[in-house]
Amino acid sequence: NGSLVGELTYVVKRALGRGHCALCVITHGAPTEKDAWKACRSRLDVPMTTVHLDEREPDVAAASAGRTPCVVGRTAAGAVVMVATAADLDACAGQPDSLVDLLEERLAR
């Protein structure tokens, strides 16, 4: 969650080995976005925004419920679709370029 309490809870859980967000590992350092992520993200032909669980729009929350972290996209018709799963994000091993490569491949379909 994006609140101060949510952020602190994540930091403590991660330090204790009880919290992990594969997307955060790829996109953020403490406390801001990684420069490497910003550079890689700029390669994408579509806008990309990261949001915390408590910041999701209702349709995004419904489409991603129980399947976070993940990357979702919105079709031209407005439907929310899964683009990358938690397993996909883990497979990126914290590397921003790996995530962008994956997204470019999936968005080309």
mmCIF file of N, CA and C in Angstrom:
data_model
loop_
_atom_site.group_PDB
_atom_site.id
_atom_site.type_symbol
_atom_site.label_atom_id
_atom_site.label_comp_id
_atom_site.label_asym_id
_atom_site.label_seq_id
_atom_site.Cartn_x
_atom_site.Cartn_y
_atom_site.Cartn_z
ATOM 1 N N ASN A 1 0.835 -1.191 0.000
ATOM 2 C CA ASN A 1 0.000 0.000 0.000
ATOM 3 C C ASN A 1 0.873 1.244 0.000
ATOM 4 N N GLY A 2 0.378 2.300 -0.599
ATOM 5 C CA GLY A 2 1.168 3.506 -0.784
ATOM 6 C C GLY A 2 1.202 4.450 0.391
ATOM 7 N N SER A 3 0.475 4.155 1.463
ATOM 8 C CA SER A 3 0.507 5.034 2.623
ATOM 9 C C SER A 3 1.855 4.917 3.321
ATOM 10 N N LEU A 4 2.147 5.845 4.201
ATOM 11 C CA LEU A 4 3.393 5.800 4.960
ATOM 12 C C LEU A 4 3.479 4.495 5.749
ATOM 13 N N VAL A 5 2.386 4.115 6.391
ATOM 14 C CA VAL A 5 2.358 2.865 7.150
ATOM 15 C C VAL A 5 2.578 1.673 6.218
ATOM 16 N N GLY A 6 1.953 1.692 5.045
ATOM 17 C CA GLY A 6 2.125 0.613 4.079
ATOM 18 C C GLY A 6 3.556 0.494 3.609
ATOM 19 N N GLU A 7 4.185 1.614 3.313
ATOM 20 C CA GLU A 7 5.573 1.621 2.865
ATOM 21 C C GLU A 7 6.503 1.109 3.967
ATOM 22 N N LEU A 8 6.302 1.596 5.185
ATOM 23 C CA LEU A 8 7.144 1.151 6.293
ATOM 24 C C LEU A 8 6.944 -0.335 6.579
ATOM 25 N N THR A 9 5.719 -0.800 6.504
ATOM 26 C CA THR A 9 5.439 -2.217 6.719
ATOM 27 C C THR A 9 6.179 -3.059 5.693
ATOM 28 N N TYR A 10 6.156 -2.635 4.429
ATOM 29 C CA TYR A 10 6.866 -3.370 3.382
ATOM 30 C C TYR A 10 8.368 -3.409 3.652
ATOM 31 N N VAL A 11 8.948 -2.278 4.028
ATOM 32 C CA VAL A 11 10.389 -2.208 4.293
ATOM 33 C C VAL A 11 10.769 -3.154 5.426
ATOM 34 N N VAL A 12 9.990 -3.144 6.502
ATOM 35 C CA VAL A 12 10.285 -4.014 7.642
ATOM 36 C C VAL A 12 10.127 -5.478 7.244
ATOM 37 N N LYS A 13 9.029 -5.815 6.567
ATOM 38 C CA LYS A 13 8.818 -7.203 6.146
ATOM 39 C C LYS A 13 9.933 -7.669 5.211
ATOM 40 N N ARG A 14 10.345 -6.809 4.307
ATOM 41 C CA ARG A 14 11.409 -7.181 3.374
ATOM 42 C C ARG A 14 12.722 -7.404 4.124
ATOM 43 N N ALA A 15 13.014 -6.532 5.074
ATOM 44 C CA ALA A 15 14.238 -6.683 5.866
ATOM 45 C C ALA A 15 14.231 -7.978 6.665
ATOM 46 N N LEU A 16 13.055 -8.417 7.085
ATOM 47 C CA LEU A 16 12.923 -9.660 7.852
ATOM 48 C C LEU A 16 12.772 -10.888 6.959
ATOM 49 N N GLY A 17 12.786 -10.675 5.654
ATOM 50 C CA GLY A 17 12.633 -11.792 4.730
ATOM 51 C C GLY A 17 11.211 -12.298 4.602
ATOM 52 N N ARG A 18 10.252 -11.463 4.973
ATOM 53 C CA ARG A 18 8.839 -11.859 4.933
ATOM 54 C C ARG A 18 8.014 -11.066 3.942
ATOM 55 N N GLY A 19 8.657 -10.222 3.185
ATOM 56 C CA GLY A 19 7.941 -9.418 2.204
ATOM 57 C C GLY A 19 8.767 -9.272 0.946
ATOM 58 N N HIS A 20 8.110 -9.419 -0.181
ATOM 59 C CA HIS A 20 8.814 -9.325 -1.455
ATOM 60 C C HIS A 20 7.821 -8.859 -2.507
ATOM 61 N N CYS A 21 8.224 -7.885 -3.273
ATOM 62 C CA CYS A 21 7.435 -7.449 -4.416
ATOM 63 C C CYS A 21 8.373 -7.399 -5.606
ATOM 64 N N ALA A 22 8.231 -8.370 -6.507
ATOM 65 C CA ALA A 22 9.124 -8.464 -7.662
ATOM 66 C C ALA A 22 9.071 -7.211 -8.525
ATOM 67 N N LEU A 23 7.909 -6.560 -8.593
ATOM 68 C CA LEU A 23 7.811 -5.339 -9.393
ATOM 69 C C LEU A 23 8.589 -4.198 -8.739
ATOM 70 N N CYS A 24 8.487 -4.076 -7.419
ATOM 71 C CA CYS A 24 9.240 -3.032 -6.715
ATOM 72 C C CYS A 24 10.738 -3.229 -6.869
ATOM 73 N N VAL A 25 11.190 -4.479 -6.840
ATOM 74 C CA VAL A 25 12.612 -4.770 -6.999
ATOM 75 C C VAL A 25 13.095 -4.294 -8.372
ATOM 76 N N ILE A 26 12.260 -4.424 -9.376
ATOM 77 C CA ILE A 26 12.607 -4.006 -10.735
ATOM 78 C C ILE A 26 12.579 -2.482 -10.874
ATOM 79 N N THR A 27 11.561 -1.854 -10.319
ATOM 80 C CA THR A 27 11.302 -0.443 -10.623
ATOM 81 C C THR A 27 11.823 0.568 -9.614
ATOM 82 N N HIS A 28 12.005 0.167 -8.376
ATOM 83 C CA HIS A 28 12.309 1.153 -7.340
ATOM 84 C C HIS A 28 13.547 0.819 -6.523
ATOM 85 N N GLY A 29 14.249 1.875 -6.153
ATOM 86 C CA GLY A 29 15.269 1.824 -5.125
ATOM 87 C C GLY A 29 14.677 2.534 -3.931
ATOM 88 N N ALA A 30 15.459 2.816 -2.960
ATOM 89 C CA ALA A 30 14.914 3.515 -1.799
ATOM 90 C C ALA A 30 15.128 5.014 -1.990
ATOM 91 N N PRO A 31 14.141 5.818 -1.996
ATOM 92 C CA PRO A 31 12.701 5.581 -2.006
ATOM 93 C C PRO A 31 12.049 5.886 -3.356
ATOM 94 N N THR A 32 12.836 6.062 -4.399
ATOM 95 C CA THR A 32 12.277 6.505 -5.678
ATOM 96 C C THR A 32 12.532 5.496 -6.788
ATOM 97 N N GLU A 33 11.983 5.803 -7.957
ATOM 98 C CA GLU A 33 12.208 4.950 -9.124
ATOM 99 C C GLU A 33 13.690 4.890 -9.479
ATOM 100 N N LYS A 34 14.118 3.702 -9.894
ATOM 101 C CA LYS A 34 15.498 3.533 -10.336
ATOM 102 C C LYS A 34 15.705 4.258 -11.668
ATOM 103 N N ASP A 35 16.882 4.857 -11.827
ATOM 104 C CA ASP A 35 17.215 5.505 -13.096
ATOM 105 C C ASP A 35 17.199 4.485 -14.235
ATOM 106 N N ALA A 36 17.679 3.271 -13.950
ATOM 107 C CA ALA A 36 17.693 2.220 -14.984
ATOM 108 C C ALA A 36 16.267 1.893 -15.424
ATOM 109 N N TRP A 37 15.320 1.889 -14.493
ATOM 110 C CA TRP A 37 13.925 1.631 -14.837
ATOM 111 C C TRP A 37 13.377 2.768 -15.696
ATOM 112 N N LYS A 38 13.655 4.003 -15.326
ATOM 113 C CA LYS A 38 13.169 5.144 -16.101
ATOM 114 C C LYS A 38 13.674 5.074 -17.535
ATOM 115 N N ALA A 39 14.952 4.743 -17.700
ATOM 116 C CA ALA A 39 15.535 4.655 -19.042
ATOM 117 C C ALA A 39 14.904 3.526 -19.839
ATOM 118 N N CYS A 40 14.742 2.383 -19.219
ATOM 119 C CA CYS A 40 14.146 1.237 -19.919
ATOM 120 C C CYS A 40 12.679 1.500 -20.250
ATOM 121 N N ARG A 41 11.957 2.061 -19.310
ATOM 122 C CA ARG A 41 10.534 2.338 -19.521
ATOM 123 C C ARG A 41 10.309 3.273 -20.703
ATOM 124 N N SER A 42 11.247 4.180 -20.925
ATOM 125 C CA SER A 42 11.097 5.138 -22.027
ATOM 126 C C SER A 42 11.140 4.449 -23.394
ATOM 127 N N ARG A 43 11.620 3.205 -23.451
ATOM 128 C CA ARG A 43 11.632 2.440 -24.706
ATOM 129 C C ARG A 43 10.245 1.962 -25.104
ATOM 130 N N LEU A 44 9.330 1.871 -24.152
ATOM 131 C CA LEU A 44 8.001 1.338 -24.444
ATOM 132 C C LEU A 44 7.188 2.306 -25.284
ATOM 133 N N ASP A 45 6.374 1.741 -26.176
ATOM 134 C CA ASP A 45 5.508 2.554 -27.037
ATOM 135 C C ASP A 45 4.180 2.908 -26.365
ATOM 136 N N VAL A 46 3.986 2.434 -25.148
ATOM 137 C CA VAL A 46 2.761 2.715 -24.401
ATOM 138 C C VAL A 46 3.140 3.316 -23.052
ATOM 139 N N PRO A 47 2.269 4.144 -22.490
ATOM 140 C CA PRO A 47 2.576 4.701 -21.166
ATOM 141 C C PRO A 47 2.519 3.604 -20.106
ATOM 142 N N MET A 48 3.370 3.714 -19.108
ATOM 143 C CA MET A 48 3.398 2.738 -18.022
ATOM 144 C C MET A 48 3.463 3.479 -16.712
ATOM 145 N N THR A 49 2.536 3.154 -15.841
ATOM 146 C CA THR A 49 2.479 3.759 -14.520
ATOM 147 C C THR A 49 2.456 2.655 -13.483
ATOM 148 N N THR A 50 3.260 2.788 -12.437
ATOM 149 C CA THR A 50 3.202 1.825 -11.340
ATOM 150 C C THR A 50 2.321 2.399 -10.244
ATOM 151 N N VAL A 51 1.512 1.533 -9.659
ATOM 152 C CA VAL A 51 0.631 1.949 -8.571
ATOM 153 C C VAL A 51 0.680 0.916 -7.456
ATOM 154 N N HIS A 52 0.454 1.379 -6.247
ATOM 155 C CA HIS A 52 0.352 0.491 -5.101
ATOM 156 C C HIS A 52 -1.025 -0.168 -5.087
ATOM 157 N N LEU A 53 -1.158 -1.206 -4.292
ATOM 158 C CA LEU A 53 -2.435 -1.931 -4.219
ATOM 159 C C LEU A 53 -3.606 -1.004 -3.907
ATOM 160 N N ASP A 54 -3.396 -0.073 -2.994
ATOM 161 C CA ASP A 54 -4.484 0.814 -2.587
ATOM 162 C C ASP A 54 -4.703 1.981 -3.540
ATOM 163 N N GLU A 55 -3.953 2.023 -4.635
ATOM 164 C CA GLU A 55 -4.088 3.103 -5.611
ATOM 165 C C GLU A 55 -4.728 2.643 -6.921
ATOM 166 N N ARG A 56 -5.039 1.357 -7.017
ATOM 167 C CA ARG A 56 -5.595 0.811 -8.262
ATOM 168 C C ARG A 56 -7.020 1.296 -8.490
ATOM 169 N N GLU A 57 -7.343 1.517 -9.762
ATOM 170 C CA GLU A 57 -8.719 1.819 -10.126
ATOM 171 C C GLU A 57 -9.546 0.557 -9.885
ATOM 172 N N PRO A 58 -10.839 0.696 -9.633
ATOM 173 C CA PRO A 58 -11.656 -0.474 -9.299
ATOM 174 C C PRO A 58 -11.588 -1.611 -10.328
ATOM 175 N N ASP A 59 -11.594 -1.302 -11.614
ATOM 176 C CA ASP A 59 -11.544 -2.374 -12.611
ATOM 177 C C ASP A 59 -10.180 -3.051 -12.654
ATOM 178 N N VAL A 60 -9.128 -2.300 -12.389
ATOM 179 C CA VAL A 60 -7.787 -2.874 -12.319
ATOM 180 C C VAL A 60 -7.673 -3.743 -11.071
ATOM 181 N N ALA A 61 -8.216 -3.277 -9.955
ATOM 182 C CA ALA A 61 -8.199 -4.062 -8.720
ATOM 183 C C ALA A 61 -8.945 -5.380 -8.914
ATOM 184 N N ALA A 62 -10.070 -5.341 -9.593
ATOM 185 C CA ALA A 62 -10.843 -6.561 -9.830
ATOM 186 C C ALA A 62 -10.081 -7.530 -10.734
ATOM 187 N N ALA A 63 -9.450 -7.019 -11.771
ATOM 188 C CA ALA A 63 -8.736 -7.873 -12.728
ATOM 189 C C ALA A 63 -7.460 -8.463 -12.137
ATOM 190 N N SER A 64 -6.878 -7.790 -11.154
ATOM 191 C CA SER A 64 -5.607 -8.243 -10.594
ATOM 192 C C SER A 64 -5.738 -8.824 -9.189
ATOM 193 N N ALA A 65 -6.944 -8.901 -8.661
ATOM 194 C CA ALA A 65 -7.166 -9.378 -7.298
ATOM 195 C C ALA A 65 -6.535 -10.749 -7.081
ATOM 196 N N GLY A 66 -5.690 -10.841 -6.062
ATOM 197 C CA GLY A 66 -5.045 -12.093 -5.723
ATOM 198 C C GLY A 66 -3.930 -12.493 -6.660
ATOM 199 N N ARG A 67 -3.588 -11.630 -7.616
ATOM 200 C CA ARG A 67 -2.564 -11.985 -8.616
ATOM 201 C C ARG A 67 -1.467 -10.925 -8.706
ATOM 202 N N THR A 68 -1.249 -10.217 -7.635
ATOM 203 C CA THR A 68 -0.232 -9.172 -7.625
ATOM 204 C C THR A 68 1.061 -9.710 -7.021
ATOM 205 N N PRO A 69 2.194 -9.110 -7.359
ATOM 206 C CA PRO A 69 2.359 -8.016 -8.301
ATOM 207 C C PRO A 69 2.162 -8.508 -9.729
ATOM 208 N N CYS A 70 1.807 -7.604 -10.585
ATOM 209 C CA CYS A 70 1.576 -7.944 -11.985
ATOM 210 C C CYS A 70 1.613 -6.676 -12.820
ATOM 211 N N VAL A 71 1.539 -6.868 -14.125
ATOM 212 C CA VAL A 71 1.393 -5.750 -15.049
ATOM 213 C C VAL A 71 0.121 -6.008 -15.822
ATOM 214 N N VAL A 72 -0.768 -5.035 -15.815
ATOM 215 C CA VAL A 72 -2.000 -5.135 -16.588
ATOM 216 C C VAL A 72 -2.004 -4.048 -17.644
ATOM 217 N N GLY A 73 -2.801 -4.273 -18.655
ATOM 218 C CA GLY A 73 -2.960 -3.285 -19.706
ATOM 219 C C GLY A 73 -4.425 -3.060 -19.983
ATOM 220 N N ARG A 74 -4.694 -1.994 -20.672
ATOM 221 C CA ARG A 74 -6.075 -1.671 -21.032
ATOM 222 C C ARG A 74 -6.177 -1.747 -22.558
ATOM 223 N N THR A 75 -7.135 -2.535 -23.044
ATOM 224 C CA THR A 75 -7.342 -2.671 -24.482
ATOM 225 C C THR A 75 -7.991 -1.414 -25.036
ATOM 226 N N ALA A 76 -8.043 -1.329 -26.353
ATOM 227 C CA ALA A 76 -8.698 -0.186 -27.000
ATOM 228 C C ALA A 76 -10.164 -0.084 -26.593
ATOM 229 N N ALA A 77 -10.761 -1.238 -26.276
ATOM 230 C CA ALA A 77 -12.160 -1.260 -25.853
ATOM 231 C C ALA A 77 -12.321 -0.942 -24.373
ATOM 232 N N GLY A 78 -11.191 -0.798 -23.656
ATOM 233 C CA GLY A 78 -11.258 -0.437 -22.248
ATOM 234 C C GLY A 78 -11.160 -1.600 -21.285
ATOM 235 N N ALA A 79 -11.077 -2.823 -21.783
ATOM 236 C CA ALA A 79 -10.962 -3.989 -20.902
ATOM 237 C C ALA A 79 -9.569 -4.041 -20.286
ATOM 238 N N VAL A 80 -9.498 -4.530 -19.064
ATOM 239 C CA VAL A 80 -8.219 -4.698 -18.374
ATOM 240 C C VAL A 80 -7.773 -6.142 -18.565
ATOM 241 N N VAL A 81 -6.536 -6.322 -19.063
ATOM 242 C CA VAL A 81 -6.003 -7.662 -19.318
ATOM 243 C C VAL A 81 -4.648 -7.828 -18.635
ATOM 244 N N MET A 82 -4.356 -9.060 -18.234
ATOM 245 C CA MET A 82 -3.077 -9.379 -17.614
ATOM 246 C C MET A 82 -2.002 -9.423 -18.699
ATOM 247 N N VAL A 83 -0.913 -8.719 -18.490
ATOM 248 C CA VAL A 83 0.197 -8.696 -19.438
ATOM 249 C C VAL A 83 1.387 -9.471 -18.875
ATOM 250 N N ALA A 84 1.654 -9.323 -17.586
ATOM 251 C CA ALA A 84 2.755 -10.042 -16.937
ATOM 252 C C ALA A 84 2.335 -10.447 -15.536
ATOM 253 N N THR A 85 2.565 -11.711 -15.210
ATOM 254 C CA THR A 85 2.184 -12.260 -13.904
ATOM 255 C C THR A 85 3.313 -12.072 -12.891
ATOM 256 N N ALA A 86 3.017 -12.417 -11.652
ATOM 257 C CA ALA A 86 4.041 -12.361 -10.605
ATOM 258 C C ALA A 86 5.218 -13.265 -10.967
ATOM 259 N N ALA A 87 4.946 -14.427 -11.525
ATOM 260 C CA ALA A 87 6.021 -15.336 -11.935
ATOM 261 C C ALA A 87 6.872 -14.712 -13.043
ATOM 262 N N ASP A 88 6.226 -14.022 -13.974
ATOM 263 C CA ASP A 88 6.966 -13.319 -15.032
ATOM 264 C C ASP A 88 7.900 -12.271 -14.423
ATOM 265 N N LEU A 89 7.394 -11.535 -13.438
ATOM 266 C CA LEU A 89 8.188 -10.486 -12.801
ATOM 267 C C LEU A 89 9.347 -11.087 -12.022
ATOM 268 N N ASP A 90 9.105 -12.185 -11.323
ATOM 269 C CA ASP A 90 10.198 -12.867 -10.612
ATOM 270 C C ASP A 90 11.274 -13.311 -11.594
ATOM 271 N N ALA A 91 10.861 -13.799 -12.757
ATOM 272 C CA ALA A 91 11.811 -14.270 -13.768
ATOM 273 C C ALA A 91 12.686 -13.135 -14.304
ATOM 274 N N CYS A 92 12.260 -11.898 -14.157
ATOM 275 C CA CYS A 92 13.062 -10.751 -14.597
ATOM 276 C C CYS A 92 14.239 -10.496 -13.658
ATOM 277 N N ALA A 93 14.250 -11.129 -12.502
ATOM 278 C CA ALA A 93 15.373 -11.077 -11.557
ATOM 279 C C ALA A 93 15.829 -9.654 -11.230
ATOM 280 N N GLY A 94 14.852 -8.751 -11.081
ATOM 281 C CA GLY A 94 15.187 -7.386 -10.687
ATOM 282 C C GLY A 94 15.746 -6.511 -11.786
ATOM 283 N N GLN A 95 15.770 -6.999 -13.011
ATOM 284 C CA GLN A 95 16.378 -6.274 -14.122
ATOM 285 C C GLN A 95 15.330 -5.510 -14.934
ATOM 286 N N PRO A 96 15.381 -4.186 -14.914
ATOM 287 C CA PRO A 96 14.412 -3.393 -15.669
ATOM 288 C C PRO A 96 14.380 -3.732 -17.156
ATOM 289 N N ASP A 97 15.537 -3.961 -17.764
ATOM 290 C CA ASP A 97 15.560 -4.261 -19.192
ATOM 291 C C ASP A 97 14.869 -5.584 -19.497
ATOM 292 N N SER A 98 14.928 -6.543 -18.580
ATOM 293 C CA SER A 98 14.233 -7.815 -18.782
ATOM 294 C C SER A 98 12.723 -7.614 -18.796
ATOM 295 N N LEU A 99 12.227 -6.754 -17.914
ATOM 296 C CA LEU A 99 10.786 -6.482 -17.900
ATOM 297 C C LEU A 99 10.359 -5.772 -19.172
ATOM 298 N N VAL A 100 11.104 -4.790 -19.602
ATOM 299 C CA VAL A 100 10.739 -4.067 -20.824
ATOM 300 C C VAL A 100 10.794 -4.996 -22.030
ATOM 301 N N ASP A 101 11.811 -5.853 -22.105
ATOM 302 C CA ASP A 101 11.876 -6.834 -23.192
ATOM 303 C C ASP A 101 10.631 -7.711 -23.204
ATOM 304 N N LEU A 102 10.238 -8.188 -22.028
ATOM 305 C CA LEU A 102 9.038 -9.028 -21.911
ATOM 306 C C LEU A 102 7.798 -8.274 -22.365
ATOM 307 N N LEU A 103 7.656 -7.046 -21.909
ATOM 308 C CA LEU A 103 6.479 -6.254 -22.266
ATOM 309 C C LEU A 103 6.451 -5.944 -23.758
ATOM 310 N N GLU A 104 7.604 -5.619 -24.334
ATOM 311 C CA GLU A 104 7.653 -5.349 -25.766
ATOM 312 C C GLU A 104 7.226 -6.592 -26.558
ATOM 313 N N GLU A 105 7.687 -7.744 -26.118
ATOM 314 C CA GLU A 105 7.301 -8.995 -26.787
ATOM 315 C C GLU A 105 5.805 -9.237 -26.695
ATOM 316 N N ARG A 106 5.259 -9.059 -25.501
ATOM 317 C CA ARG A 106 3.824 -9.332 -25.305
ATOM 318 C C ARG A 106 2.944 -8.288 -25.968
ATOM 319 N N LEU A 107 3.371 -7.057 -26.002
ATOM 320 C CA LEU A 107 2.568 -6.004 -26.614
ATOM 321 C C LEU A 107 2.608 -6.079 -28.140
ATOM 322 N N ALA A 108 3.615 -6.740 -28.674
ATOM 323 C CA ALA A 108 3.721 -6.888 -30.132
ATOM 324 C C ALA A 108 2.727 -7.902 -30.668
ATOM 325 N N ARG A 109 2.175 -8.717 -29.806
ATOM 326 C CA ARG A 109 1.223 -9.757 -30.240
ATOM 327 C C ARG A 109 -0.084 -9.181 -30.668
#
